[in-house]
XYZ file of C-alpha atoms in Angstrom:
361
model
C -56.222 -43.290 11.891
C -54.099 -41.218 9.211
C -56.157 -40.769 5.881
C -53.016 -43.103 3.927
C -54.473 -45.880 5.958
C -58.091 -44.952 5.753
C -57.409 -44.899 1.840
C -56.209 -48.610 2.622
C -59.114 -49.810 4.209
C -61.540 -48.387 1.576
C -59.531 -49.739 -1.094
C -59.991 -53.057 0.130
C -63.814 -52.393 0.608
C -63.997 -51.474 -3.344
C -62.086 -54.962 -3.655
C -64.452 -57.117 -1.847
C -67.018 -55.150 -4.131
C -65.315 -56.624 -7.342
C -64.814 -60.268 -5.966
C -67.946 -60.171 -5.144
C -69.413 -58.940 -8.746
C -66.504 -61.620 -9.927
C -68.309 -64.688 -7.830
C -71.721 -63.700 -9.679
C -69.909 -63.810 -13.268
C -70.935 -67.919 -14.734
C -67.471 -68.159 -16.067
C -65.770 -68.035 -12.421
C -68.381 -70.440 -10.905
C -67.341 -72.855 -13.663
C -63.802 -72.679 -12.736
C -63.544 -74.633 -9.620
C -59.614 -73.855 -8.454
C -60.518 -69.827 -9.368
C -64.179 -69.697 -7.464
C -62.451 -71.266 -4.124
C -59.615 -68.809 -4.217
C -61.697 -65.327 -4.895
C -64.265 -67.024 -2.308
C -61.769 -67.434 0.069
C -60.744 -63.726 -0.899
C -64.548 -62.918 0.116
C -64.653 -64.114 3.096
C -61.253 -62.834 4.416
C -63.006 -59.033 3.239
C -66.092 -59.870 4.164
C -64.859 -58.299 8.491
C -63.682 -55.012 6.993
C -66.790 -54.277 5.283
C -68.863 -55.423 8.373
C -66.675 -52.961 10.547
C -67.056 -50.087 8.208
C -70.533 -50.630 8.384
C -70.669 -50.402 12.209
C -67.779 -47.605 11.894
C -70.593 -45.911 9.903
C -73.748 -46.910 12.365
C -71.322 -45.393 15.714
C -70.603 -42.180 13.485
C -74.180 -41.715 12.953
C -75.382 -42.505 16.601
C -72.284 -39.642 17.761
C -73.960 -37.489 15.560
C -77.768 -37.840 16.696
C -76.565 -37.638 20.567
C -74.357 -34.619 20.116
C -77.664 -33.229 18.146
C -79.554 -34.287 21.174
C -77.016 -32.650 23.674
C -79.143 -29.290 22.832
C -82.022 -30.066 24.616
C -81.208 -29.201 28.562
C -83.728 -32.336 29.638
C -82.014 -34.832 27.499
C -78.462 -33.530 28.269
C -77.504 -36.095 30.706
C -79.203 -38.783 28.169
C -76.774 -37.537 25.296
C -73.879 -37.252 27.228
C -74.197 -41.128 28.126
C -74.651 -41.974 24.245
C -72.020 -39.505 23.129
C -69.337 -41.645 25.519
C -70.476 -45.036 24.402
C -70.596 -44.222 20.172
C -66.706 -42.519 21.434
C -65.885 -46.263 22.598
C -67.449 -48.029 20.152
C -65.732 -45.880 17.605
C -62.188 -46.400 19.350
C -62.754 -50.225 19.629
C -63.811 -50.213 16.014
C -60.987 -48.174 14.942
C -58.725 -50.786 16.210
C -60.609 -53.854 14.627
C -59.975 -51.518 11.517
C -56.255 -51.310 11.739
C -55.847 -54.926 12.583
C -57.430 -55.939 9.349
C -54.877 -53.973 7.205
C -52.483 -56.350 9.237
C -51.315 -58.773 6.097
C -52.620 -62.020 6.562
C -50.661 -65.427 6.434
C -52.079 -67.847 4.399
C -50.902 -70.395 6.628
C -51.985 -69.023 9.883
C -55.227 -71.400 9.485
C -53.178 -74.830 9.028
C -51.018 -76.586 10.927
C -47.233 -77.611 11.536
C -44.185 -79.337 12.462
C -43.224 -78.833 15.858
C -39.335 -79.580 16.158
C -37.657 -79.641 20.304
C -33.719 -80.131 20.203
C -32.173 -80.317 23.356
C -29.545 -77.824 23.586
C -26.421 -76.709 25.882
C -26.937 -78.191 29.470
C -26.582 -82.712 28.980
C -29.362 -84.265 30.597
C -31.269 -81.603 31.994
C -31.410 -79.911 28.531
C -33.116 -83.108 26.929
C -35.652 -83.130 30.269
C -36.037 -79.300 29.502
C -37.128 -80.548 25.747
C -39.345 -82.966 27.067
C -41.314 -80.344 29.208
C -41.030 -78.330 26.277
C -42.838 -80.695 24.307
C -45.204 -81.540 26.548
C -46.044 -77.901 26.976
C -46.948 -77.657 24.032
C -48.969 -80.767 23.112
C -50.988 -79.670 26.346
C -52.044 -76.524 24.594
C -52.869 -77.987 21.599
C -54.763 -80.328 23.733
C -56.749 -77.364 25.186
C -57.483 -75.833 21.959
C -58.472 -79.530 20.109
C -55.749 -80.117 18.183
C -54.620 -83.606 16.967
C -50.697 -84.157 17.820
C -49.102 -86.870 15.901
C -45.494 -87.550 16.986
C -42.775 -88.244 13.910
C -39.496 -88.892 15.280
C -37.716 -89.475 18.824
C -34.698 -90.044 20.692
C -35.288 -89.957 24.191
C -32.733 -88.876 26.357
C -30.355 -91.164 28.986
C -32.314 -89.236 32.148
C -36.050 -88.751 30.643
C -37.102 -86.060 28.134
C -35.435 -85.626 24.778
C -32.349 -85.553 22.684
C -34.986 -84.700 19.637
C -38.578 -85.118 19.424
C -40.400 -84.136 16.115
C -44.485 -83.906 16.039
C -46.854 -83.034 13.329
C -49.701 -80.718 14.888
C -53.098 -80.610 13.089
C -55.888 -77.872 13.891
C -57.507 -74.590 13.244
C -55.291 -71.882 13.523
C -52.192 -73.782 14.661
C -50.057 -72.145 13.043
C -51.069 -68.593 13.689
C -50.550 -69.367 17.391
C -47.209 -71.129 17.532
C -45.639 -69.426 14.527
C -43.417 -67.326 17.302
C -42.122 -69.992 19.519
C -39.186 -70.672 17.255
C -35.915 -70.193 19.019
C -34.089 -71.073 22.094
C -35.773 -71.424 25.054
C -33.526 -71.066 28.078
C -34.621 -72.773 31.591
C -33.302 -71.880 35.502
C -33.638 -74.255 37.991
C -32.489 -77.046 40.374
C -32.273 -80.081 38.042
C -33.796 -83.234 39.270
C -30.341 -84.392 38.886
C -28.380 -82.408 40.865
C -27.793 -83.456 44.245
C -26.178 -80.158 45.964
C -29.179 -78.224 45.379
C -27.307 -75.900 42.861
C -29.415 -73.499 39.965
C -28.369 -75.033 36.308
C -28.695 -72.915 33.526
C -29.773 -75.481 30.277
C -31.542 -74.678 27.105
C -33.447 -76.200 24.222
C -33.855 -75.048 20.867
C -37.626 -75.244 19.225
C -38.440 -74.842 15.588
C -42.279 -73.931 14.135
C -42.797 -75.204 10.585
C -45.790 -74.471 8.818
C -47.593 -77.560 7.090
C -49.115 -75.629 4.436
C -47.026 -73.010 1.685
C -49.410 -70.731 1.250
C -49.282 -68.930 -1.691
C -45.707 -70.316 -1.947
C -44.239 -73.539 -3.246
C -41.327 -75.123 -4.240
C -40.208 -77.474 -6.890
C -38.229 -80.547 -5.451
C -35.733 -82.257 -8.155
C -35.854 -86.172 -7.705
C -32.110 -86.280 -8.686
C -31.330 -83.657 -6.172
C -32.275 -86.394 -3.168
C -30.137 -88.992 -1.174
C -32.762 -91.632 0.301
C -31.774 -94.202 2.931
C -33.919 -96.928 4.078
C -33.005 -98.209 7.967
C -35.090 -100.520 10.567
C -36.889 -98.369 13.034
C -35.320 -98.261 16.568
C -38.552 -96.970 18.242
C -41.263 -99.315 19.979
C -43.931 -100.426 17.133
C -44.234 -104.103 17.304
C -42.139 -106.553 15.607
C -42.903 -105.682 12.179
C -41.826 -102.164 12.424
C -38.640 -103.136 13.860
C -37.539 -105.802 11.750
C -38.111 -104.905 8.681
C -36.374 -101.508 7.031
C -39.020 -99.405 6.860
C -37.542 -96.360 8.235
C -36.826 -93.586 5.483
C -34.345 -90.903 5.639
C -33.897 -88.147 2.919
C -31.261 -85.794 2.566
C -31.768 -82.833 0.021
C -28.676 -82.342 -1.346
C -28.079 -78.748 -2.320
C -29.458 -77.546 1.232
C -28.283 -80.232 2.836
C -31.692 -80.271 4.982
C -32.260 -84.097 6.465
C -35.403 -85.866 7.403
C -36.748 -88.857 8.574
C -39.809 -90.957 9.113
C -40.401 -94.527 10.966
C -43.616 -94.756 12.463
C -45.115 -96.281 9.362
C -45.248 -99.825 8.972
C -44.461 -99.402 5.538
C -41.933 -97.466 3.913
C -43.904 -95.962 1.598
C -45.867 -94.298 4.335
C -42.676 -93.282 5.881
C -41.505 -92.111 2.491
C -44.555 -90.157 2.322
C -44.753 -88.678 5.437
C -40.859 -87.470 4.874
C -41.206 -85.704 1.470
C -43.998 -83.904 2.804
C -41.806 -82.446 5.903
C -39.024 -81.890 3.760
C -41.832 -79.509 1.101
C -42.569 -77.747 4.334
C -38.801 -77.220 5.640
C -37.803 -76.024 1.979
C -40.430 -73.647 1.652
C -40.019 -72.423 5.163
C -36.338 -72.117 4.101
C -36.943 -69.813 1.293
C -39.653 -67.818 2.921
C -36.991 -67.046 5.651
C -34.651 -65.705 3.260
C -37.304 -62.962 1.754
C -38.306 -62.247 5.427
C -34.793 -61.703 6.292
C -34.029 -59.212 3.476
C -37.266 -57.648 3.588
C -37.794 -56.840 7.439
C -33.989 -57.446 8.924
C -35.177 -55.118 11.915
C -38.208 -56.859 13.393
C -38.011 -58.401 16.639
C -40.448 -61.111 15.852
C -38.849 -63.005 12.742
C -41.408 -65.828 12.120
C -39.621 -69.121 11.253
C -36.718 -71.450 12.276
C -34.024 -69.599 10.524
C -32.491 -68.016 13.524
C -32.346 -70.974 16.429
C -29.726 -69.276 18.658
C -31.397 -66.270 18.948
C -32.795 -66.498 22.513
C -36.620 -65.720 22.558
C -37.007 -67.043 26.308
C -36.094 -67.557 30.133
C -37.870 -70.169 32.196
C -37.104 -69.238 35.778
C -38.455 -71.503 38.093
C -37.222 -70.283 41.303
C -39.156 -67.020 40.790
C -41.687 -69.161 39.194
C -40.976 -66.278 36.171
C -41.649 -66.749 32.429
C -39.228 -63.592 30.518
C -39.637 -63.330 26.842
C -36.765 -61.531 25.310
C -38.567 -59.874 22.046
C -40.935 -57.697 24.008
C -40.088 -55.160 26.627
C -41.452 -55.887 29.888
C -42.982 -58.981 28.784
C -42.277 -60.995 32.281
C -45.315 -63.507 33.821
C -45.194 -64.749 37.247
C -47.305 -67.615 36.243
C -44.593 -70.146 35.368
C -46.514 -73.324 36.386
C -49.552 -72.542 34.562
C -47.879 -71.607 31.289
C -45.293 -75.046 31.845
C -48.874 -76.569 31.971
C -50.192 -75.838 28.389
C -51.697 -72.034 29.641
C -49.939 -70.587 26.653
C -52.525 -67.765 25.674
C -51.148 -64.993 27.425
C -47.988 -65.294 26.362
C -49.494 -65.981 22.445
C -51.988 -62.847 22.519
C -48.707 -60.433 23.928
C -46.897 -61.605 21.236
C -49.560 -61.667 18.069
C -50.910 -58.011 19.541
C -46.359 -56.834 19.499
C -46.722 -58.172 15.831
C -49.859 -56.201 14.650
C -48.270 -52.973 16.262
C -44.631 -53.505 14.132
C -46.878 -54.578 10.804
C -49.302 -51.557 11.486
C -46.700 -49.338 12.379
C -44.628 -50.549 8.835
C -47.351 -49.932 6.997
C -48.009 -45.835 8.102
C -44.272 -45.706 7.173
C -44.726 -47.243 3.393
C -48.300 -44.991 3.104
C-alpha cells in the first residue's frame, strides 16, 4: 500500500474519531435528520477502524514470531506464525484498500429494472422475457420483493417491454452493472431450419433511492395523460381510466403506471419512477464527464453499448467490459446464478476506483 493511500485510510480513522465525539455532543442527539446522517457516517467507518485494529494485532503477532525465530527449538513454531500474520496482513491489506473504494449511497436500496426487446422480432421479446425472469430469479434467491409496473407482452411469449420495481438489501449494489445490451446466440424456438439467430435486448438499472442527490421537478414542466389499463386486473381496472402516463417535458423522459386501481396510486407510483429516471439522468452526465474512460459506466445512459453475449450453443456467458471474463455455466446463470458474474464485475470496479485513486494521491 503506497503511504498517499495509507494517509487516506488514517484520515478517515481521525474522522470516525470526530463523528463519534460529534454523536456524544446533546445538541446533535437533539437534531433528529443530523444524528441519523453522522450515525450512518459511524457505522460506514466503523470496518476501517476494526481493520486497522487487526492490521495492528497481525503487525504485532509478525513481530513476536520473527522475535521468536531466534530460539533454534521454537524455529519451526515461528516460522508457521510468521507465514500466517504474512496472510493475515495481505488479506487485511486488501479489506483496507476496498474501504477507500467510495461508497454509493444507493448501493443499499433498491430499483427499477427496465427489459426492452431489441433488434431480432420475436425472439428478441422471448430473449427479454428470459431476461427478466433471470433476474427476478436472483432476486428471488437473495429475498427480494419484485413488483412488476408495466408490460407488453410480445406476439410469440416474452416481452416487447416489461418494467419491475425491485425492493431489498443491497439491490442496487448488485445489479447497478447490468445496464446495457445484452446480446443472445441460439436456435430460436421459432425457427424451423435449425439456423443460429443473433437477437438482443436492451436492460436499464435505475436506482430507487438519490442518494445524496435530488432533483427538483416543476409541476408546469409535466404533460399527464390518464388512459384505461389494457393489462389483466379485473373489471374495475380496465374500465375505468386509471392508467397514468407522464411525460417530462424538457427531457422528454415518459412514464407510466396502471396496476393501481386508482389513479392516484398510479399517479403516485409514476412520479416516483420519473424522480428516479431524472436523477439517474443527471448523475450520468457528471459520471460521464468525470470518468469518460471507465469500462464500467454505472447507469442507463449508454443502452447500445454491448455489455454481453449469451451463447447457448457453447452454453457460454461473455461479458464484454472485462478481459477474459467468459463462464461456461450458461444454464445456471439463465437460472438466477448471477453471483459470479456480479462479484467479477464489483471486484473489476474496486480495482479501476482503487487504481484512480493512487493516481489523484
Amino acid at each position: 500500500m503506497t503511504p498517499a493511500l495509507r494517509r487516506k485510510l488514517e484520515a478517515l480513522l481521525e474522522r470516525r474519531e470526530e463523528v463519534e465525539r460529534l454523536l456524544a455532543d446533546p445538541a446533535v442527539a437533539s437534531d433528529q435528520a443530523r444524528f441519523r446522517s453522522l450515525s450512518r457516517e459511524f457505522s460506514n467507518l466503523q470496518p476501517v477502524a476494526d481493520a486497522l485494529a487487526a492490521e495492528a494485532r497481525a503487525r504485532d503477532d509478525l513481530a513476536a514470531a520473527e522475535a521468536m525465530r531466534a530460539d533454534p527449538e521454537l524455529r519451526e513454531l515461528a516460522d508457521d506464525e510468521i507465514e500466517a500474520a504474512t496472510a493475515r496482513l495481505q488479506q487485511l491489506e486488501g479489506e483496507l484498500l476496498a474501504q477507500l473504494v467510495p461508497k454509493d449511497a444507493r448501493d443499499d436500496g433498491g430499483l427499477y429494472l427496465e427489459v426492452r426487446a431489441g433488434t431480432g422480432g420475436d425472439e428478441a421479446a422471448i430473449f427479454a422475457g428470459d431476461l427478466f425472469r433471470m433476474y427476478a430469479r436472483y432476486a428471488e434467491r437473495n429475498g427480494w420483493r419484485v413488483e412488476v409496473e408495466s408490460a407488453n407482452p410480445g406476439e410469440h411469449g416474452g416481452y416487447k417491454e416489461i418494467v419491475a420495481r425491485v425492493e431489498g438489501d443491497g439491490a442496487y449494489a448488485k445489479l447497478k452493472y447490468e445496464s446495457g445490451t445484452h446480446r443472445v446466440q441460439r436456435v430460436p424456438a421459432t425457427e424451423s431450419q435449425g439456423r443460429i439467430h443473433t437477437s438482443a435486448a436492451t436492460v436499464a438499472i435505475i436506482a430507487l433511492e438519490a442518494g445524496d442527490f435530488d432533483v427538483t421537478i416543476n409541476p408546469a414542466d409535466l404533460k399527464v395523460d390518464t388512459f384505461r389499463s389494457s393489462g389483466a386486473g379485473g373489471q374495475h381496472v380496465n374500465k375505468t381510466e386509471s392508467a397514468i402516463r407522464i411525460t417530462h417535458v424538457p427531457s422528454g423522459v415518459v412514464v407510466e403506471s396502471q396496476t393501481e386501481r386508482s389513479q392516484h396510486a398510479n399517479r403516485d407510483k409514476a412520479m416516483k419512477r420519473l424522480q428516479a429516471m431524472l436523477v439517474e439522468a443527471e448523475l450520468e452526465k457528471r459520471a460521464a464527464a468525470t470518468a469518460a474512460d471507465r469500462k464500467l459506466q454505472v447507469g442507463s445512459g449508454d443502452r447500445s453499448q454491448r455489455i454481453r453475449t449469451y451463447n447457448f450453443p457453447q452454453g457460454r456467458i461473455t461479458d464484454h467490459r472485462v478481459e477474459g471474463l467468459t463462464l461456461y455455466d450458461l444454464p445456471n446463470i439463465v437460472e438466477g446464478d448471477l453471483d459470479p458474474l456480479v462479484l467479477r464485475l464489483q471486484q473489476e470496479r474496486q480495482a479501476e476506483e482503487l487504481a484512480q485513486l493512487a493516481r489523484d494521491a
